Amino acid sequence: MKTIHVSASKEYDVLVERGLLHRCGALIRGVCRGQSAAIVADETVWALYGEVVSKSLRESGFRVICCTFPAGEQEKTLETYAAVIRTLAAEKMSRSDCVVALGGGVTGDLAGFVAASYMRGIDFVQIPTTLLAAVDSSVGGKTAVDLDEGKNLVGAFYQPRLVLCDPDTLATLPPEQFRAGMAEVIKYGMIGDEDFLNSLLARPAAEHLEEVIAACVAMKRDVVSRDEFEQGERRLLNFGHTVGHAVERCRGFALSHGEAVAIGMAVLSRAAVNKGYCSEETLTRLLQALQQYDLPMETDCTVEELSAAALADKKRSGDKLRLVVPERVGGCRIETIAAESFREWLKAGGVQ
Ligand code: NAD
Ligand code: GLY
């Protein structure tokens, strides 16, 4: 088992081990003394893993409450949030009980926000079942739901008590979801570790998933422990996200979050080469990695569409935008630009 300890406003472990799902109840009992555990899962994940997790929780003495919702980003809404939180209230969940987020980033973000706000905060445990959730969204305490006006506009920083990652669950993941998670994995190589990116180029990540997940979580842990509330360094984790979120908005979530981030990293890196921030070689290595893991590198969204969408994003700060710009493989910087010059960055990044 790989254990990564996170030190933020809460201390907690991220445990990575094949087969962990079957003994999640005992591990959750170690951090939660309450009587009830509410499993939040989308219907797809519930059908695959709901019974295993429920059984294990019951064996550890929990009364299990099940809150399911249809799968997909379009369900990460205030309406789903309200339905889940009202179930907790109807079931008389107390402050000592816990929420178990079983699923991908949509479930983790939604269930985390439920846990952050129900009775002003109850314990929650993340059990990520997508690669994206395993390497990124289940760690670090960002929780949120979307509004029509933009992604993740309502949420809270709220750390879990425990993260249990069982790489065996990724075996049922559709290939496009695995690829989407690889965009975030590649992101870690680009922002923080050249050797790690090289290892992804040298050997398929699927052949050594435990190591890959643990390496990403350790990098995220380091960033989050230094800047939990995203005042500085944590913004580096948004590499590819400003353009990526804009692509998601323009395409109405026809692309996955990971695919959109892949496009965002490629656009920003092309622009960085054209503006003299990094070498052509840096771009080539990123594109090689994206190509190797079958990720998109271009968008048919226009400069006008993307700039309008990006300017509505919550990460905009007044008339400024913060972009994460690569300087080399393993090193990025945060560049604050005037919002009106974003069009020029998009053009430099090859967007028409
Ligand atoms: P998701 O949760 O919608 O999962 C993708 C799809 O995979 C869903 O249809 C789901 O039912 C299915 N699925 C999940 N696990 C499965 C499994 N093991 N087998 C078969 N199917 C499975 O999406 P995601 O890509 O995991 O997460 C994207 C979300 O994460 C976005 O909302 C994004 O904003 C958020 N996010 C949050 C953070 C954070 O720090 N909180 C970081 C990155 C992304
Ligand atoms: N995925 C970005 C963050 O957690 O900060």
Coordinates of C-alpha atoms and ligand atoms in Angstrom, one line a residue:
M1 CA 0.0 0.0 0.0
K2 CA 1.2 3.5 -0.7
T3 CA 0.3 6.1 1.9
I4 CA 0.6 9.8 1.2
H5 CA 0.0 12.0 4.3
V6 CA -1.6 15.4 3.6
S7 CA -1.0 18.3 6.0
A8 CA -3.5 21.1 5.4
S9 CA -6.3 22.6 7.6
K10 CA -7.0 18.9 8.2
E11 CA -4.4 16.1 8.4
Y12 CA -5.3 13.0 6.4
D13 CA -4.0 10.1 4.5
V14 CA -4.4 9.1 0.9
L15 CA -4.2 5.3 0.7
V16 CA -3.5 3.7 -2.7
E17 CA -3.8 -0.1 -3.0
R18 CA -5.5 -2.6 -5.2
G19 CA -8.5 -4.2 -3.6
L20 CA -8.9 -1.5 -1.0
L21 CA -12.6 -1.1 -1.8
H22 CA -13.4 -4.4 0.0
R23 CA -12.1 -3.2 3.3
C24 CA -13.1 0.5 3.1
G25 CA -15.6 0.1 6.0
A26 CA -12.9 -0.7 8.6
L27 CA -10.6 2.1 7.2
I28 CA -13.5 4.6 7.4
R29 CA -14.4 3.4 10.9
G30 CA -10.8 4.5 11.8
V31 CA -11.6 8.1 11.2
C32 CA -15.4 8.3 11.7
R33 CA -17.1 7.4 15.0
G34 CA -20.7 8.1 13.8
Q35 CA -23.5 5.7 13.3
S36 CA -24.4 6.5 9.7
A37 CA -22.5 6.8 6.4
A38 CA -24.2 8.4 3.4
I39 CA -22.7 7.1 0.1
V40 CA -23.1 9.6 -2.7
A41 CA -22.5 8.1 -6.1
D42 CA -23.7 8.5 -9.7
E43 CA -25.9 5.7 -11.0
T44 CA -23.2 4.2 -13.1
V45 CA -20.7 3.9 -10.3
W46 CA -23.4 2.8 -7.8
A47 CA -24.3 -0.1 -10.1
L48 CA -20.6 -1.1 -10.3
Y49 CA -19.4 -0.6 -6.7
G50 CA -22.2 0.5 -4.5
E51 CA -22.8 -2.9 -3.1
V52 CA -19.2 -3.7 -2.2
V53 CA -18.8 -0.4 -0.4
S54 CA -22.2 -0.7 1.4
K55 CA -21.4 -4.2 2.5
S56 CA -18.0 -3.2 3.9
L57 CA -19.5 -0.2 5.7
R58 CA -22.3 -2.3 7.2
E59 CA -19.7 -4.9 8.4
S60 CA -18.0 -2.0 10.3
G61 CA -21.3 -1.1 12.0
F62 CA -22.5 1.8 9.9
R63 CA -26.1 2.4 8.9
V64 CA -25.8 3.0 5.2
I65 CA -27.8 5.7 3.3
C66 CA -27.6 5.8 -0.4
C67 CA -27.8 9.0 -2.4
T68 CA -27.6 8.5 -6.2
F69 CA -28.0 10.8 -9.2
P70 CA -27.6 10.4 -13.0
A71 CA -24.0 10.4 -14.2
G72 CA -22.4 13.4 -15.8
E73 CA -21.2 17.0 -15.4
Q74 CA -24.7 18.3 -16.2
E75 CA -25.8 16.9 -12.8
K76 CA -23.2 18.8 -10.8
T77 CA -25.8 21.4 -9.9
L78 CA -27.5 23.1 -7.0
E79 CA -30.6 20.9 -7.7
T80 CA -28.6 17.7 -7.2
Y81 CA -26.9 19.2 -4.2
A82 CA -30.3 20.1 -2.7
A83 CA -31.7 16.6 -3.3
V84 CA -28.7 15.0 -1.6
I85 CA -28.6 17.3 1.4
R86 CA -32.3 16.9 1.9
T87 CA -31.9 13.1 2.0
L88 CA -29.3 13.6 4.7
A89 CA -31.7 15.7 6.7
A90 CA -34.6 13.3 6.1
E91 CA -32.4 10.4 7.4
K92 CA -31.6 12.5 10.4
M93 CA -27.8 12.3 9.8
S94 CA -26.0 13.9 12.7
R95 CA -22.8 16.0 12.9
S96 CA -20.8 12.9 13.9
D97 CA -21.9 10.9 10.8
C98 CA -20.0 11.0 7.5
V99 CA -20.5 11.3 3.7
V100 CA -18.7 8.9 1.4
A101 CA -18.0 10.2 -2.1
L102 CA -17.8 7.2 -4.3
G103 CA -17.0 8.1 -7.9
G104 CA -15.3 10.6 -10.2
G105 CA -14.7 14.3 -9.8
V106 CA -18.3 15.2 -10.3
T107 CA -19.3 13.1 -7.3
G108 CA -16.3 14.1 -5.2
D109 CA -17.0 17.9 -5.8
L110 CA -20.7 17.6 -5.2
A111 CA -20.5 15.3 -2.1
G112 CA -17.7 17.3 -0.7
F113 CA -19.8 20.5 -0.9
V114 CA -22.7 18.6 0.7
A115 CA -20.3 17.6 3.6
A116 CA -18.9 21.1 3.9
S117 CA -22.3 22.7 4.3
Y118 CA -24.6 20.1 6.0
M119 CA -24.9 21.1 9.6
R120 CA -21.9 23.5 8.9
G121 CA -19.7 20.6 8.1
I122 CA -19.5 16.9 8.7
D123 CA -16.8 14.4 7.9
F124 CA -16.3 13.1 4.4
V125 CA -14.2 10.4 2.8
Q126 CA -13.3 10.3 -0.9
I127 CA -13.2 7.0 -2.8
P128 CA -12.1 8.1 -6.3
T129 CA -13.1 5.7 -9.2
T130 CA -11.8 7.7 -12.1
L131 CA -8.2 8.4 -12.9
L132 CA -8.8 12.1 -12.8
A133 CA -10.4 11.9 -9.3
A134 CA -7.6 9.6 -8.1
V135 CA -4.7 11.9 -9.2
D136 CA -6.4 15.3 -8.7
S137 CA -9.9 16.0 -7.5
S138 CA -10.1 13.7 -4.5
V139 CA -7.1 15.4 -2.9
G140 CA -6.8 19.0 -1.8
G141 CA -10.3 19.9 -0.6
K142 CA -11.8 21.9 -3.5
T143 CA -15.5 21.2 -3.6
A144 CA -18.2 22.8 -5.8
V145 CA -21.2 22.7 -8.0
D146 CA -21.7 24.4 -11.3
L147 CA -24.2 27.2 -12.2
D148 CA -25.5 28.0 -15.7
E149 CA -23.2 31.0 -15.4
G150 CA -20.1 28.9 -15.1
K151 CA -18.3 25.9 -13.6
N152 CA -17.6 25.5 -9.9
L153 CA -19.1 28.8 -9.1
V154 CA -20.5 27.7 -5.7
G155 CA -18.3 25.7 -3.4
A156 CA -15.9 25.6 -0.5
F157 CA -12.4 24.5 0.5
Y158 CA -13.1 21.5 2.6
Q159 CA -10.6 18.7 3.2
P160 CA -11.7 15.1 3.4
R161 CA -10.8 12.9 6.5
L162 CA -9.5 10.1 4.3
V163 CA -9.0 9.3 0.6
L164 CA -9.2 5.6 -0.4
C165 CA -8.0 4.9 -3.9
D166 CA -8.4 1.4 -5.3
P167 CA -6.7 1.3 -8.8
D168 CA -8.7 -1.9 -9.6
T169 CA -11.8 0.3 -10.0
L170 CA -10.2 1.9 -13.0
A171 CA -10.5 -1.4 -14.9
T172 CA -14.1 -0.6 -15.7
L173 CA -13.4 3.0 -16.7
P174 CA -14.3 3.7 -20.4
P175 CA -11.1 4.3 -22.4
E176 CA -12.0 8.0 -23.0
Q177 CA -12.3 8.5 -19.3
F178 CA -8.9 7.0 -18.7
R179 CA -7.5 9.2 -21.4
A180 CA -9.1 12.2 -19.7
G181 CA -7.4 11.4 -16.4
M182 CA -4.1 11.1 -18.3
A183 CA -4.4 14.8 -19.2
E184 CA -4.1 15.7 -15.5
V185 CA -1.3 13.2 -15.0
I186 CA 0.6 14.8 -17.9
K187 CA -0.1 18.2 -16.3
Y188 CA 1.9 17.2 -13.2
G189 CA 4.9 16.3 -15.3
M190 CA 4.7 19.7 -17.1
I191 CA 4.3 21.8 -13.9
G192 CA 6.6 20.0 -11.6
D193 CA 8.7 17.0 -12.7
E194 CA 10.5 16.4 -15.9
D195 CA 11.6 12.8 -14.9
F196 CA 7.9 12.0 -14.3
L197 CA 6.9 13.2 -17.7
N198 CA 9.8 11.1 -19.2
S199 CA 8.5 8.1 -17.3
L200 CA 5.1 8.5 -18.9
L201 CA 6.7 8.7 -22.4
A202 CA 8.9 5.6 -21.6
R203 CA 6.2 3.3 -20.2
P204 CA 2.4 3.2 -20.5
A205 CA 0.9 4.6 -17.3
A206 CA -1.6 1.7 -17.2
E207 CA 1.3 -0.7 -16.5
H208 CA 2.2 1.0 -13.2
L209 CA -0.9 2.8 -12.0
E210 CA -0.2 2.6 -8.3
E211 CA 3.1 4.4 -8.8
V212 CA 1.7 7.0 -11.2
I213 CA -1.2 7.8 -8.9
A214 CA 1.0 8.0 -5.8
A215 CA 3.5 10.3 -7.6
C216 CA 0.7 12.7 -8.7
V217 CA -0.9 12.7 -5.3
A218 CA 2.5 13.5 -3.6
M219 CA 3.0 16.4 -6.0
K220 CA -0.5 17.7 -5.3
R221 CA 0.0 17.2 -1.5
D222 CA 3.2 19.3 -1.7
V223 CA 1.5 22.2 -3.4
V224 CA -1.6 22.1 -1.3
S225 CA 0.3 22.0 2.0
R226 CA 2.1 25.2 1.0
D227 CA -0.9 27.0 -0.5
E228 CA -4.2 25.3 0.5
F229 CA -6.4 28.3 -0.4
E230 CA -4.9 29.0 -3.8
Q231 CA -3.3 32.4 -3.0
G232 CA -0.2 31.6 -5.2
E233 CA 1.5 28.4 -6.0
R234 CA -1.7 26.2 -6.2
R235 CA -2.7 28.2 -9.2
L236 CA 0.0 26.2 -11.1
L237 CA -2.4 23.2 -10.9
N238 CA -4.7 25.1 -13.2
F239 CA -2.3 24.7 -16.1
G240 CA -4.5 24.3 -19.2
H241 CA -7.7 25.1 -17.2
T242 CA -8.5 28.7 -18.3
V243 CA -8.7 27.6 -21.9
G244 CA -10.0 24.2 -20.9
H245 CA -12.9 25.6 -19.0
A246 CA -13.7 27.9 -21.9
V247 CA -13.7 25.0 -24.3
E248 CA -16.0 23.1 -22.0
R249 CA -18.4 26.1 -21.8
C250 CA -18.4 26.5 -25.6
R251 CA -19.0 22.8 -26.3
G252 CA -21.7 22.4 -23.6
F253 CA -19.7 19.6 -22.0
A254 CA -19.5 17.5 -25.2
L255 CA -15.8 17.1 -24.3
S256 CA -14.7 15.7 -21.0
H257 CA -12.9 17.9 -18.5
G258 CA -9.6 16.1 -19.1
E259 CA -9.9 16.5 -22.9
A260 CA -10.6 20.2 -22.5
V261 CA -7.5 20.5 -20.2
A262 CA -5.4 18.7 -22.8
I263 CA -6.5 21.3 -25.4
G264 CA -5.8 24.1 -22.9
M265 CA -2.3 22.9 -22.2
A266 CA -1.5 22.6 -25.9
V267 CA -2.9 26.1 -26.8
L268 CA -1.0 27.8 -23.9
S269 CA 2.2 26.0 -24.7
R270 CA 2.0 27.0 -28.4
A271 CA 1.4 30.5 -27.3
A272 CA 4.3 30.3 -24.8
V273 CA 6.7 29.3 -27.7
N274 CA 5.5 32.1 -29.9
K275 CA 5.9 34.6 -27.1
G276 CA 9.4 33.4 -26.1
Y277 CA 8.5 31.9 -22.7
C278 CA 9.7 28.4 -23.6
S279 CA 11.5 26.4 -26.3
E280 CA 9.9 24.5 -29.2
E281 CA 11.3 21.4 -27.5
T282 CA 9.1 22.0 -24.4
L283 CA 6.0 22.1 -26.7
T284 CA 7.2 19.1 -28.6
R285 CA 7.5 17.0 -25.4
L286 CA 4.0 18.0 -24.3
L287 CA 2.5 17.2 -27.6
Q288 CA 4.3 13.8 -27.7
A289 CA 2.8 13.0 -24.3
L290 CA -0.7 14.1 -25.4
Q291 CA -0.4 12.2 -28.6
Q292 CA 0.9 9.0 -26.9
Y293 CA -2.2 9.0 -24.6
D294 CA -4.6 9.9 -27.5
L295 CA -5.6 13.3 -26.2
P296 CA -6.8 16.2 -28.3
M297 CA -4.5 19.1 -29.0
E298 CA -6.7 21.5 -31.0
T299 CA -10.1 23.0 -30.8
D300 CA -12.6 24.3 -33.4
C301 CA -13.9 26.9 -31.0
T302 CA -13.1 30.4 -32.2
V303 CA -11.0 33.1 -30.5
E304 CA -14.2 35.1 -29.9
E305 CA -16.1 32.1 -28.4
L306 CA -13.2 31.2 -26.1
S307 CA -12.4 34.7 -24.9
A308 CA -16.1 35.4 -24.1
A309 CA -16.3 32.1 -22.1
A310 CA -13.0 32.7 -20.3
L311 CA -14.0 36.2 -19.2
A312 CA -17.1 34.8 -17.5
D313 CA -14.9 32.3 -15.6
K314 CA -14.6 32.8 -11.8
K315 CA -10.8 32.7 -12.1
R316 CA -10.8 36.0 -13.8
S317 CA -9.7 38.7 -11.3
G318 CA -11.2 42.0 -12.3
D319 CA -9.9 43.0 -15.7
K320 CA -7.0 40.6 -15.3
L321 CA -6.6 36.9 -16.1
R322 CA -4.0 34.5 -14.6
L323 CA -2.5 32.1 -17.1
V324 CA -0.2 29.2 -16.2
V325 CA 2.6 29.4 -18.8
P326 CA 5.3 26.7 -19.3
E327 CA 8.9 27.8 -19.2
R328 CA 10.3 24.2 -19.5
V329 CA 9.1 20.6 -19.0
G330 CA 8.7 20.5 -15.2
G331 CA 8.5 24.3 -14.7
C332 CA 5.6 26.7 -15.2
R333 CA 5.0 30.2 -14.1
I334 CA 1.9 32.3 -13.4
E335 CA 1.5 35.2 -15.7
T336 CA -1.1 37.9 -15.0
I337 CA -2.4 39.4 -18.2
A338 CA -4.9 42.1 -19.1
A339 CA -8.2 40.4 -20.0
E340 CA -8.2 42.0 -23.4
S341 CA -4.9 40.5 -24.3
F342 CA -6.3 37.0 -23.9
R343 CA -7.4 37.0 -27.5
E344 CA -3.9 37.6 -28.6
W345 CA -2.7 34.6 -26.5
L346 CA -5.4 32.4 -28.1
K347 CA -4.2 33.5 -31.6
A348 CA -0.6 32.8 -30.6
G349 CA -1.8 29.4 -29.4
G350 CA -3.2 28.5 -32.9
V351 CA -6.9 29.2 -32.2
Q352 CA -8.6 30.6 -35.3
Ligands
NAD1 P1 -17.2 12.1 -13.6 O1 -17.2 12.0 -12.1 O2 -18.4 12.6 -14.3 O3 -16.8 10.6 -14.1 C1 -16.8 10.4 -15.5 C2 -17.7 9.3 -16.0 O4 -17.1 8.1 -15.6 C3 -19.1 9.3 -15.4 O5 -20.0 8.9 -16.4 C4 -19.0 8.2 -14.3 O6 -20.2 7.6 -14.1 C5 -18.0 7.2 -14.9 N1 -17.3 6.4 -14.0 C6 -16.7 6.8 -12.9 N2 -15.9 5.9 -12.3 C7 -16.1 4.8 -13.1 C8 -15.6 3.5 -13.1 N3 -14.7 3.1 -12.2 N4 -16.0 2.6 -14.1 C9 -16.9 3.0 -15.1 N5 -17.3 4.3 -15.1 C10 -17.0 5.1 -14.2 O7 -16.0 13.0 -14.1 P2 -14.4 13.1 -13.8 O8 -13.8 13.2 -15.1 O9 -14.0 12.0 -12.8 O10 -14.3 14.5 -13.0 C11 -14.5 15.7 -13.6 C12 -15.0 16.7 -12.6 O11 -13.9 16.9 -11.6 C13 -15.3 18.1 -13.1 O12 -16.5 18.5 -12.6 C14 -14.2 18.9 -12.6 O13 -14.6 20.3 -12.4 C15 -13.8 18.2 -11.3 N6 -12.4 18.5 -10.9 C16 -12.3 18.9 -9.6 C17 -11.0 19.1 -9.1 C18 -10.8 19.4 -7.7 O14 -9.7 19.7 -7.2 N7 -11.9 19.4 -6.8 C19 -9.9 18.9 -9.9 C20 -10.1 18.5 -11.2 C21 -11.4 18.3 -11.7
GLY2 N1 -7.3 20.9 -9.6 C1 -6.8 22.1 -9.2 C2 -6.7 22.2 -7.7 O1 -7.0 21.3 -6.9 O2 -6.2 23.2 -7.2

